[in-house]
Short mmCIF file of C-alpha atoms in Angstrom, two decimals:
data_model
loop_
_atom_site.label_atom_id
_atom_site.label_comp_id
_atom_site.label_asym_id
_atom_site.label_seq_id
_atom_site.Cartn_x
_atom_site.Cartn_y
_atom_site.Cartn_z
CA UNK I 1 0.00 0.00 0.00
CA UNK I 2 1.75 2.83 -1.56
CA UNK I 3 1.67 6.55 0.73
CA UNK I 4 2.23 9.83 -0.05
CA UNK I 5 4.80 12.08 2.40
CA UNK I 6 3.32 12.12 5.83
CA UNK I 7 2.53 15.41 7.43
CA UNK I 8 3.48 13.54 10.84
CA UNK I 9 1.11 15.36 12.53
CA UNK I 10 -0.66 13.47 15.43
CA UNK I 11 -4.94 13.95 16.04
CA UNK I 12 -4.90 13.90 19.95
CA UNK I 13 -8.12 13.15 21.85
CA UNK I 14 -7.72 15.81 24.56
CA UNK I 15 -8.19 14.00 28.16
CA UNK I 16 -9.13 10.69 26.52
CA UNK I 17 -5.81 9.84 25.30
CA UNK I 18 -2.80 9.96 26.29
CA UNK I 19 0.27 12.41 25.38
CA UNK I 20 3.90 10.96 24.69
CA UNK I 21 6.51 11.85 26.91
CA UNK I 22 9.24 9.45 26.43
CA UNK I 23 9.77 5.90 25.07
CA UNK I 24 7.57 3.76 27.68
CA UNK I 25 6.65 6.91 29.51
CA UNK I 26 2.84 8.99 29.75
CA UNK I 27 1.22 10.93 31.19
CA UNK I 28 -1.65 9.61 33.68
CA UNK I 29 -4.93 10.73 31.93
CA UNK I 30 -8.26 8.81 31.57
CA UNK I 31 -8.24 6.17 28.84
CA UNK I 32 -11.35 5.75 26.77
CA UNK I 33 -11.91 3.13 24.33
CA UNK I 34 -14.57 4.03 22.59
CA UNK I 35 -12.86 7.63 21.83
CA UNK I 36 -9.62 5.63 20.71
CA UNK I 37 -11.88 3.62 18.05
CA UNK I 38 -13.97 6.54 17.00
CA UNK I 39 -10.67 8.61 16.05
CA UNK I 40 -9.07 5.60 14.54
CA UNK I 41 -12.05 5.17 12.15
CA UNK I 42 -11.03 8.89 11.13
CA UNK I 43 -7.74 8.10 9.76
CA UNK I 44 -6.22 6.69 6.87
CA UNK I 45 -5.63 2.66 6.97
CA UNK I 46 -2.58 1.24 8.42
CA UNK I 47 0.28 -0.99 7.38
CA UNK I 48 1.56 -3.34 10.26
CA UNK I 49 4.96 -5.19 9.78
CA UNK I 50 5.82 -8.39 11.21
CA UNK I 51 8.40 -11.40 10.70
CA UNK I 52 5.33 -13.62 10.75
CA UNK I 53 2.87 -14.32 7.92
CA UNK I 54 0.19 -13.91 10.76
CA UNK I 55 0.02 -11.03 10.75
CA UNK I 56 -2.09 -10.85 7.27
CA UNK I 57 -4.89 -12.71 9.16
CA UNK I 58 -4.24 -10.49 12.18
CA UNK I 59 -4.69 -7.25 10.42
CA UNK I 60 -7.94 -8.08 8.75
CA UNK I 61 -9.21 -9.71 11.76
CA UNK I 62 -8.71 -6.46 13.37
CA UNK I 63 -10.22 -4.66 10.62
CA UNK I 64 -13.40 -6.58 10.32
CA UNK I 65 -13.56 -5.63 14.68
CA UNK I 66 -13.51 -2.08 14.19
CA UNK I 67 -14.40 -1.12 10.73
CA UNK I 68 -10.04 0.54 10.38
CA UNK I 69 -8.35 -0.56 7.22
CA UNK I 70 -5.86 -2.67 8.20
CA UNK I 71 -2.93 -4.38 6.08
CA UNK I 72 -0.52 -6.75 7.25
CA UNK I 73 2.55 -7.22 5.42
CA UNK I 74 5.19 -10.26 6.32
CA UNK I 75 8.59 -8.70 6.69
CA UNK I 76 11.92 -9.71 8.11
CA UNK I 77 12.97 -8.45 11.36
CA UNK I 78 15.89 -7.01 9.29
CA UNK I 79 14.34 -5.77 6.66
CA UNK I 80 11.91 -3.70 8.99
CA UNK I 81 14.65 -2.17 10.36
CA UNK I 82 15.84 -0.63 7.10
CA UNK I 83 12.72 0.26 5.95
CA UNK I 84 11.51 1.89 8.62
CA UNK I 85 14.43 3.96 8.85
CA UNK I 86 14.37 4.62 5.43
CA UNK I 87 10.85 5.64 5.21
CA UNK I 88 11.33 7.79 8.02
CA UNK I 89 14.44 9.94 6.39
CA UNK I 90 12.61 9.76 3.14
CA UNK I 91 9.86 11.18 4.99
CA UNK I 92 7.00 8.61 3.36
CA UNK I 93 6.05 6.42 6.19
CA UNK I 94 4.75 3.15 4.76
CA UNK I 95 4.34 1.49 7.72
CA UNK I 96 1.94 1.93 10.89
CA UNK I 97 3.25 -0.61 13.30
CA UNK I 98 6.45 -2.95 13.37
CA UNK I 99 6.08 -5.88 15.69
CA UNK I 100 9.90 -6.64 15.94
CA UNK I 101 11.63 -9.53 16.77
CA UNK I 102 15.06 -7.90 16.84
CA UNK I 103 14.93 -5.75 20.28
CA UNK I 104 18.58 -4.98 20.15
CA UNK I 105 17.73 -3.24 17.25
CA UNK I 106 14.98 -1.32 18.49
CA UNK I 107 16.60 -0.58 21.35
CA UNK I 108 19.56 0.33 19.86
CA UNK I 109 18.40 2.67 16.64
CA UNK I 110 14.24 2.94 16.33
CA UNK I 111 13.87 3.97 19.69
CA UNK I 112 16.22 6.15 20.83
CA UNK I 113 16.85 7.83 17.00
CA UNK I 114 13.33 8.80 17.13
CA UNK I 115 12.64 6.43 14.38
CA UNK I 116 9.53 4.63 16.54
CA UNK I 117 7.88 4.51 19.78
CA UNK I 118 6.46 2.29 22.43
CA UNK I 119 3.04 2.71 23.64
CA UNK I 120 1.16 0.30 26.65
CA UNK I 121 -2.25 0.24 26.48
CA UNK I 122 -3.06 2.10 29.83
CA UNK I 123 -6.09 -0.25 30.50
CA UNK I 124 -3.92 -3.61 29.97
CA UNK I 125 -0.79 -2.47 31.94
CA UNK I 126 -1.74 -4.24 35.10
CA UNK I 127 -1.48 -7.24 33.60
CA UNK I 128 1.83 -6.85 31.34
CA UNK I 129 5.04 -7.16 33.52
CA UNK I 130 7.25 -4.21 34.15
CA UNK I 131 9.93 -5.90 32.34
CA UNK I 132 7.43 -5.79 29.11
CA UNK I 133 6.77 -2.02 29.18
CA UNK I 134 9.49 -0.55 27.95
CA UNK I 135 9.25 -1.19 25.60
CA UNK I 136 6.37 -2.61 25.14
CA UNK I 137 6.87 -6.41 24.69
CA UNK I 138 3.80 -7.83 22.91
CA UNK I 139 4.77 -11.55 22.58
CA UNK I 140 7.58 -13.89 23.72
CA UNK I 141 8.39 -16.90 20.73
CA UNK I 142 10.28 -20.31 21.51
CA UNK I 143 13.10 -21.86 19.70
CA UNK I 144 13.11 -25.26 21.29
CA UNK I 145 15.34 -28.32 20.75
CA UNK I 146 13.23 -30.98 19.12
CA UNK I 147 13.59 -35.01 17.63
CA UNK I 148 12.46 -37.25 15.64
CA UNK I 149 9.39 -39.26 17.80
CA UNK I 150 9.39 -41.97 14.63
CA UNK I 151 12.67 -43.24 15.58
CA UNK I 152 12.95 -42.33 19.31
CA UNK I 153 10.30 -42.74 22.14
CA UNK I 154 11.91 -39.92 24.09
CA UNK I 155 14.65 -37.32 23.23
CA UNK I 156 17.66 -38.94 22.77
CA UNK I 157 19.75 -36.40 24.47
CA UNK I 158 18.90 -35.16 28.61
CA UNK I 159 22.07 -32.65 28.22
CA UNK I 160 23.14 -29.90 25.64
CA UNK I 161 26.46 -30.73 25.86
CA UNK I 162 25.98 -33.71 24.29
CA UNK I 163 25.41 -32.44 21.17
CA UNK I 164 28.95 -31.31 21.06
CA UNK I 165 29.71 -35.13 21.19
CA UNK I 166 30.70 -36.98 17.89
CA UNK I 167 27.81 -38.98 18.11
CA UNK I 168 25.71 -35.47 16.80
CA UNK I 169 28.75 -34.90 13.97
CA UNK I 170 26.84 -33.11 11.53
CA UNK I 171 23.48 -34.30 12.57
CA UNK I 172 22.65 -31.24 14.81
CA UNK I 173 20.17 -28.98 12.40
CA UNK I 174 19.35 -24.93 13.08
CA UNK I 175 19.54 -21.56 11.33
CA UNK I 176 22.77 -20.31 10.42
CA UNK I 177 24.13 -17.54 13.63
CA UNK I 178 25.81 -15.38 10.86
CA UNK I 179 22.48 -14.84 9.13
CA UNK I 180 19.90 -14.71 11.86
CA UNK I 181 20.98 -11.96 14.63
CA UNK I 182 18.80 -13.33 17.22
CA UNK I 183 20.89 -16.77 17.44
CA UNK I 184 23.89 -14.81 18.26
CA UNK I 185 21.89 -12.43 20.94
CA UNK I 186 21.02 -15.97 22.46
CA UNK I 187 24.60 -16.59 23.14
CA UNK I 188 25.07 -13.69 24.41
CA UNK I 189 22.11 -13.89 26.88
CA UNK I 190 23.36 -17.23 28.02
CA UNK I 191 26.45 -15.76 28.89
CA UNK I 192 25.11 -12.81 30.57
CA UNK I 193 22.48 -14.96 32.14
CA UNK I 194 23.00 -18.54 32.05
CA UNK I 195 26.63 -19.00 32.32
CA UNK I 196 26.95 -20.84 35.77
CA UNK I 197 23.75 -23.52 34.45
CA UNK I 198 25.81 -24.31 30.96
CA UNK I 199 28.79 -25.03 34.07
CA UNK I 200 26.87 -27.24 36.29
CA UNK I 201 25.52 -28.90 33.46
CA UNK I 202 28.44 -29.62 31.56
CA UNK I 203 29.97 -31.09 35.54
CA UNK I 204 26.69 -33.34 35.74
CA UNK I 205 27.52 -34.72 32.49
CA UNK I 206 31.13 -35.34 32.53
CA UNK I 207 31.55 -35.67 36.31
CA UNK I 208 34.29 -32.80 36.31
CA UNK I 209 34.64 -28.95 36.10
CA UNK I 210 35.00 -27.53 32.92
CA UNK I 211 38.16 -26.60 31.71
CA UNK I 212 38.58 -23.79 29.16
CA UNK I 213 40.63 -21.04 27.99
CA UNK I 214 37.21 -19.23 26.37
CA UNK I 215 35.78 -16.76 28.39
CA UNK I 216 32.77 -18.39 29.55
CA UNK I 217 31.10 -21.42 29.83
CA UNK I 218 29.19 -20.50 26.75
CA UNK I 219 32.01 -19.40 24.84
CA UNK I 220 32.83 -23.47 25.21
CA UNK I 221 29.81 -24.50 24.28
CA UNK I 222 29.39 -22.61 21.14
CA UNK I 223 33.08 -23.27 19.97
CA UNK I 224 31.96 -27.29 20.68
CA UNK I 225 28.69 -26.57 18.85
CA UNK I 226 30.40 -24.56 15.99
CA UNK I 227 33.56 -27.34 15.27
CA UNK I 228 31.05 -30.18 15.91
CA UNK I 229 29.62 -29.34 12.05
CA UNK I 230 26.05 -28.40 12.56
CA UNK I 231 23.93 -28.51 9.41
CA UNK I 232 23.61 -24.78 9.02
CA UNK I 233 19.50 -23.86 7.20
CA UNK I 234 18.45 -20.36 5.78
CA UNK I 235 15.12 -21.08 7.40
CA UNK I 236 12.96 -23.34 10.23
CA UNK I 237 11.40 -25.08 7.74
CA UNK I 238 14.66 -26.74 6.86
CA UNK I 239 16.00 -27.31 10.22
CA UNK I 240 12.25 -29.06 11.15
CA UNK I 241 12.47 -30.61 7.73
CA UNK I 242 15.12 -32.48 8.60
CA UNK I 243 14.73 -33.50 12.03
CA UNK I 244 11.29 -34.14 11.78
CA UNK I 245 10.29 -35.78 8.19
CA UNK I 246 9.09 -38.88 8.09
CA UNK I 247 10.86 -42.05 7.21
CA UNK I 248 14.35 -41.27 8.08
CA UNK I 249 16.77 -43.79 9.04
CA UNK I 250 19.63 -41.20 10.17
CA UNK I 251 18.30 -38.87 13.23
CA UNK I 252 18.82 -35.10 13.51
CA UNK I 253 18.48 -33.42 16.17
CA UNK I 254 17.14 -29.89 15.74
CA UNK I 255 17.05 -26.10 16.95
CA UNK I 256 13.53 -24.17 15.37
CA UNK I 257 10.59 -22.41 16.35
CA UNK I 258 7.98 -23.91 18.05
CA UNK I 259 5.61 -22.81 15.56
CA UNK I 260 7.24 -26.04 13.58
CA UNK I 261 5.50 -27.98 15.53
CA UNK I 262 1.79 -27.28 13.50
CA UNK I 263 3.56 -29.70 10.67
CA UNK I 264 3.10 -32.50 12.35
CA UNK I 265 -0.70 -31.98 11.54
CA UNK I 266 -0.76 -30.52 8.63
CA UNK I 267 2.31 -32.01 7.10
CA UNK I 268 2.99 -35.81 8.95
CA UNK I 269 6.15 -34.20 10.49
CA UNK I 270 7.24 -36.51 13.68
CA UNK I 271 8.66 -33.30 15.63
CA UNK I 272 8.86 -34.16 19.24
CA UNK I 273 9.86 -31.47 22.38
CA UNK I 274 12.91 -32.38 24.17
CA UNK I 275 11.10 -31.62 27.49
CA UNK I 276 13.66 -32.74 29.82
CA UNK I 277 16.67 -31.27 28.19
CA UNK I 278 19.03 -29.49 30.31
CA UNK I 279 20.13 -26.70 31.40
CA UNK I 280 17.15 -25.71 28.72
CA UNK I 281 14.66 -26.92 26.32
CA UNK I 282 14.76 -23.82 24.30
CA UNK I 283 14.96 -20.11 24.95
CA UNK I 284 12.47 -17.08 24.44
CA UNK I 285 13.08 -14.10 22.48
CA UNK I 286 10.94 -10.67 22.15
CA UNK I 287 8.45 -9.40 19.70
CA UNK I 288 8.66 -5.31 20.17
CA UNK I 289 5.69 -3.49 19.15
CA UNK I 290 5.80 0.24 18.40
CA UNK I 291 4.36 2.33 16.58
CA UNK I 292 6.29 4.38 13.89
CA UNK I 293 6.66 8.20 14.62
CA UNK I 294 5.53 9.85 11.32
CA UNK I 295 2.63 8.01 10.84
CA UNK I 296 -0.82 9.92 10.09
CA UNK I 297 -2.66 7.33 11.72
CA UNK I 298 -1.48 6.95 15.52
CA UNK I 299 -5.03 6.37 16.80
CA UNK I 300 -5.46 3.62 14.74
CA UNK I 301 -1.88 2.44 15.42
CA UNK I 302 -2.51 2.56 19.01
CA UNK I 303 -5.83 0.61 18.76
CA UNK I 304 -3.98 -2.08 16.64
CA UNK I 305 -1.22 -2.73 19.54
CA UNK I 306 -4.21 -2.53 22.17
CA UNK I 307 -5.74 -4.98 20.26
CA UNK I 308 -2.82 -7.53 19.69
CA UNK I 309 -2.79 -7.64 23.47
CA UNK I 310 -5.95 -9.36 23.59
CA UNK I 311 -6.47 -12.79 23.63
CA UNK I 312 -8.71 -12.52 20.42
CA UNK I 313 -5.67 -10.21 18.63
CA UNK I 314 -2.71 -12.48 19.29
CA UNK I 315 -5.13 -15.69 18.37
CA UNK I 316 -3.25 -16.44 15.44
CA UNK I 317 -0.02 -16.31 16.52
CA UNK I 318 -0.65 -18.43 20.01
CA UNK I 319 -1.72 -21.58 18.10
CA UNK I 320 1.90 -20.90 16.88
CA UNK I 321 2.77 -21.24 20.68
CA UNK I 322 3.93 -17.37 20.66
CA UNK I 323 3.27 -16.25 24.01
CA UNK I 324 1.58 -13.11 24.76
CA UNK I 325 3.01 -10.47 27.86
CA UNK I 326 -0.74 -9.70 28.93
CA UNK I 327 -0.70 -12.59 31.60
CA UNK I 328 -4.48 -12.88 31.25
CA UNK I 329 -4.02 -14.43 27.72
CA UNK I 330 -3.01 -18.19 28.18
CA UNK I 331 -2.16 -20.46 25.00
CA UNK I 332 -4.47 -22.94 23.51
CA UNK I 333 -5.07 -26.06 25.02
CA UNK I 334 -4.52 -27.80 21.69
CA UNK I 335 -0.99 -25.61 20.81
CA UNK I 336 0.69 -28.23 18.89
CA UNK I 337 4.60 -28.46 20.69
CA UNK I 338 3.34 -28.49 24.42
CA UNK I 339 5.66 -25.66 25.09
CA UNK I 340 2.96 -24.35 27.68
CA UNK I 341 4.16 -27.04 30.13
CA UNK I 342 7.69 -26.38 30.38
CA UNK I 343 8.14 -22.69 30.40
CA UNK I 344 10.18 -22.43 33.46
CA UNK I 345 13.03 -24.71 31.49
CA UNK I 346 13.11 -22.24 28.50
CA UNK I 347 16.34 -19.36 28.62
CA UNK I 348 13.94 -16.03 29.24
CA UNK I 349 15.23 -13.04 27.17
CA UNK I 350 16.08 -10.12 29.54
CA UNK I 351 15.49 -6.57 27.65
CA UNK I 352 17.85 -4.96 30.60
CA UNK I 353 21.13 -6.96 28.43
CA UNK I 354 19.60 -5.88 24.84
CA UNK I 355 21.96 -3.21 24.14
CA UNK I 356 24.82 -5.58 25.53
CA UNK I 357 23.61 -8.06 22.98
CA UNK I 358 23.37 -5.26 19.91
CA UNK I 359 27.14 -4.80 20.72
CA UNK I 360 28.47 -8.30 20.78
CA UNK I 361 26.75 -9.49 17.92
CA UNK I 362 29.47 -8.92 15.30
CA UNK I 363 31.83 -10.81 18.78
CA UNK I 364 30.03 -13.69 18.63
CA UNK I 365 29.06 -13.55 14.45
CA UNK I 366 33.36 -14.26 13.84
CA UNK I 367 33.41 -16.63 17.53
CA UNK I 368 31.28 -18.87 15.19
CA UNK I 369 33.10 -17.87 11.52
CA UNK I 370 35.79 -19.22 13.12
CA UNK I 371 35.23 -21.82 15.05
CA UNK I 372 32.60 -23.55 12.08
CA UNK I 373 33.57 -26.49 10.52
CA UNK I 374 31.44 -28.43 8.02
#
């Protein structure tokens, strides 16, 4: 959907919205709904950007609610990042909303360069953690370590060290660190975070201390990882494709989104959740929702986010087993990988390291360049 240059110009609602004062800060005025829908319905349609095709169903769900053109429009977290920017210097803001899953670089450039902005939904914020406010957080997504339940009847590794083991030469499947930035913020957060657990793990296993000259315990791990010849994939698809396709003789084992797990349905995939892998069956990472400064439409921007942060918004994305911050919202009963019922095992993503993790990614990106053998 194709815009001319935006005045950037904002329609306020007097006392029954709320004024921006800051990234994640507002002032304390009365919220009303039904004046936030009314002035949405005023403005021009929005464009929301997301990493997940989703958000097409989301964004005409939304629009069927409350009678606001709506688009959705799949993009890479990287390639939001550009074009956002881009629109914003060019002064032509294309899109409304950017649900994120790179929060290094929102915390890094879209924020703070004035680029975009985080808004909470005053009448939700009781039930969004502090640590989801600012910025806004609007769903948490699982990569979790999964095998094949054709050929095993439980995971056939209890410890991630193992898969630095030459029994897992080359059979250890996931997306490539060098060309998806959030792999390489996940090493960073399990050194920042996690280090001592990859330790006591790794002593469990082997019955000793670990001895390295790396840095960390994770610095280890990764180097193991990296020289143990992973199958490196451009996507999840091919990382679930070969752990979980049917028929296989050789086993993978397999890093991927949880969302991977809806194959098994729709596709005969045999993906099975290493539940009682340790120190973690997977890790979390952030989808940042703001709201592009520029826009013409921030009403119906705003009423977009609020929406997302309803159980009937995020539907679409929690069958996916994408876990919203509003802790009324609970996943489906029927969410295909089960990754409800081991959410305390899963490496959280803490948004007070982000900035620590948007520095060390090009660290860690030639830790792994070198350290990769095939």
């Amino acid at each position: 959907m194709k815009r001319n240059a935006r005045s950037g110009r904002y329609l306020f609602l007097g006392t029954a919205m709320l004024c921006v004062l800051g990234s994640g800060a507002w002032a304390e005025e009365p919220f009303d709904m039904d004046a936030l829908v009314e002035a949405a319905r005023k403005e021009k349609p929005i464009t929301v950007y997301d990493s997940t095709g989703k958000i097409v169903e989301m964004a005409k769900n939304f629009a069927d609610k409350y009678d606001v053109g709506a688009e959705g429009s799949k993009v890479k977290a990287s390639a939001q990042l550009e074009m956002i920017i881009r629109e914003a210097r060019a002064n032509n803001i294309q899109g409304d909303v950017s649900i994120i899953s790179d929060a290094p670089a929102a915390m890094a450039q879209l924020i703070p360069q004035g680029f975009a902005e985080s808004w909470v939904p005053p009448d939700l914020a009781g039930n969004i953690a502090a640590e989801h406010q600012d910025p806004l957080t609007v769903v948490t997504s699982a990569n979790v370590w999964a095998y094949n339940t054709e050929l095993f009847d439980k995971c056939p590794v209890t410890n991630i060290w193992q898969l630095t083991e030459p029994k897992w030469k080359g059979k250890v499947a996931m997306q490539d660190p060098l060309g998806k930035a959030s792999y390489v913020d996940w090493f960073n957060q399990m050194a920042k975070h996690g280090d001592n657990k990859l330790a006591a793990v790794y002593k469990d296993l082997y019955g000793k201390e670990l001895q390295t000259e790396e840095t960390s315990a994770t610095a280890a791990w990764v180097k193991a990882l990296a020289a143990n010849a992973p199958l490196l994939t451009d996507a999840d698809a091919a990382a679930a494709d070969a752990v979980g396709a049917p028929g296989q003789s050789e086993p993978f084992m397999g890093l991927m989104s949880s969302a991977k797990f809806r194959d098994n349905a729709e596709k005969g995939m045999k993906l099975g959740l290493c539940r009682d892998l340790k120190p973690w069956v997977g890790w979390l990472y952030p989808g940042v929702g703001l709201i592009t400064k520029g826009t013409d439409s921030p009403n119906a921007a705003r009423l977009f986010i609020h929406y997302v942060m309803t159980a009937e918004g995020i539907a679409p994305q929690a069958v996916d087993g994408k876990m919203s911050t509003n802790r009324e919202v609970a996943l489906p009963e029927d969410e295909p990988s089960g990754i409800a019922t081991v959410l305390d095992q899963l490496l959280p993503y803490s948004m007070a390291t982000s900035l620590d993790d948007w520095d060390a990614r090009e660290t860690w990106q030639d830790f792994w360049r070198v350290n990769y053998q095939k």
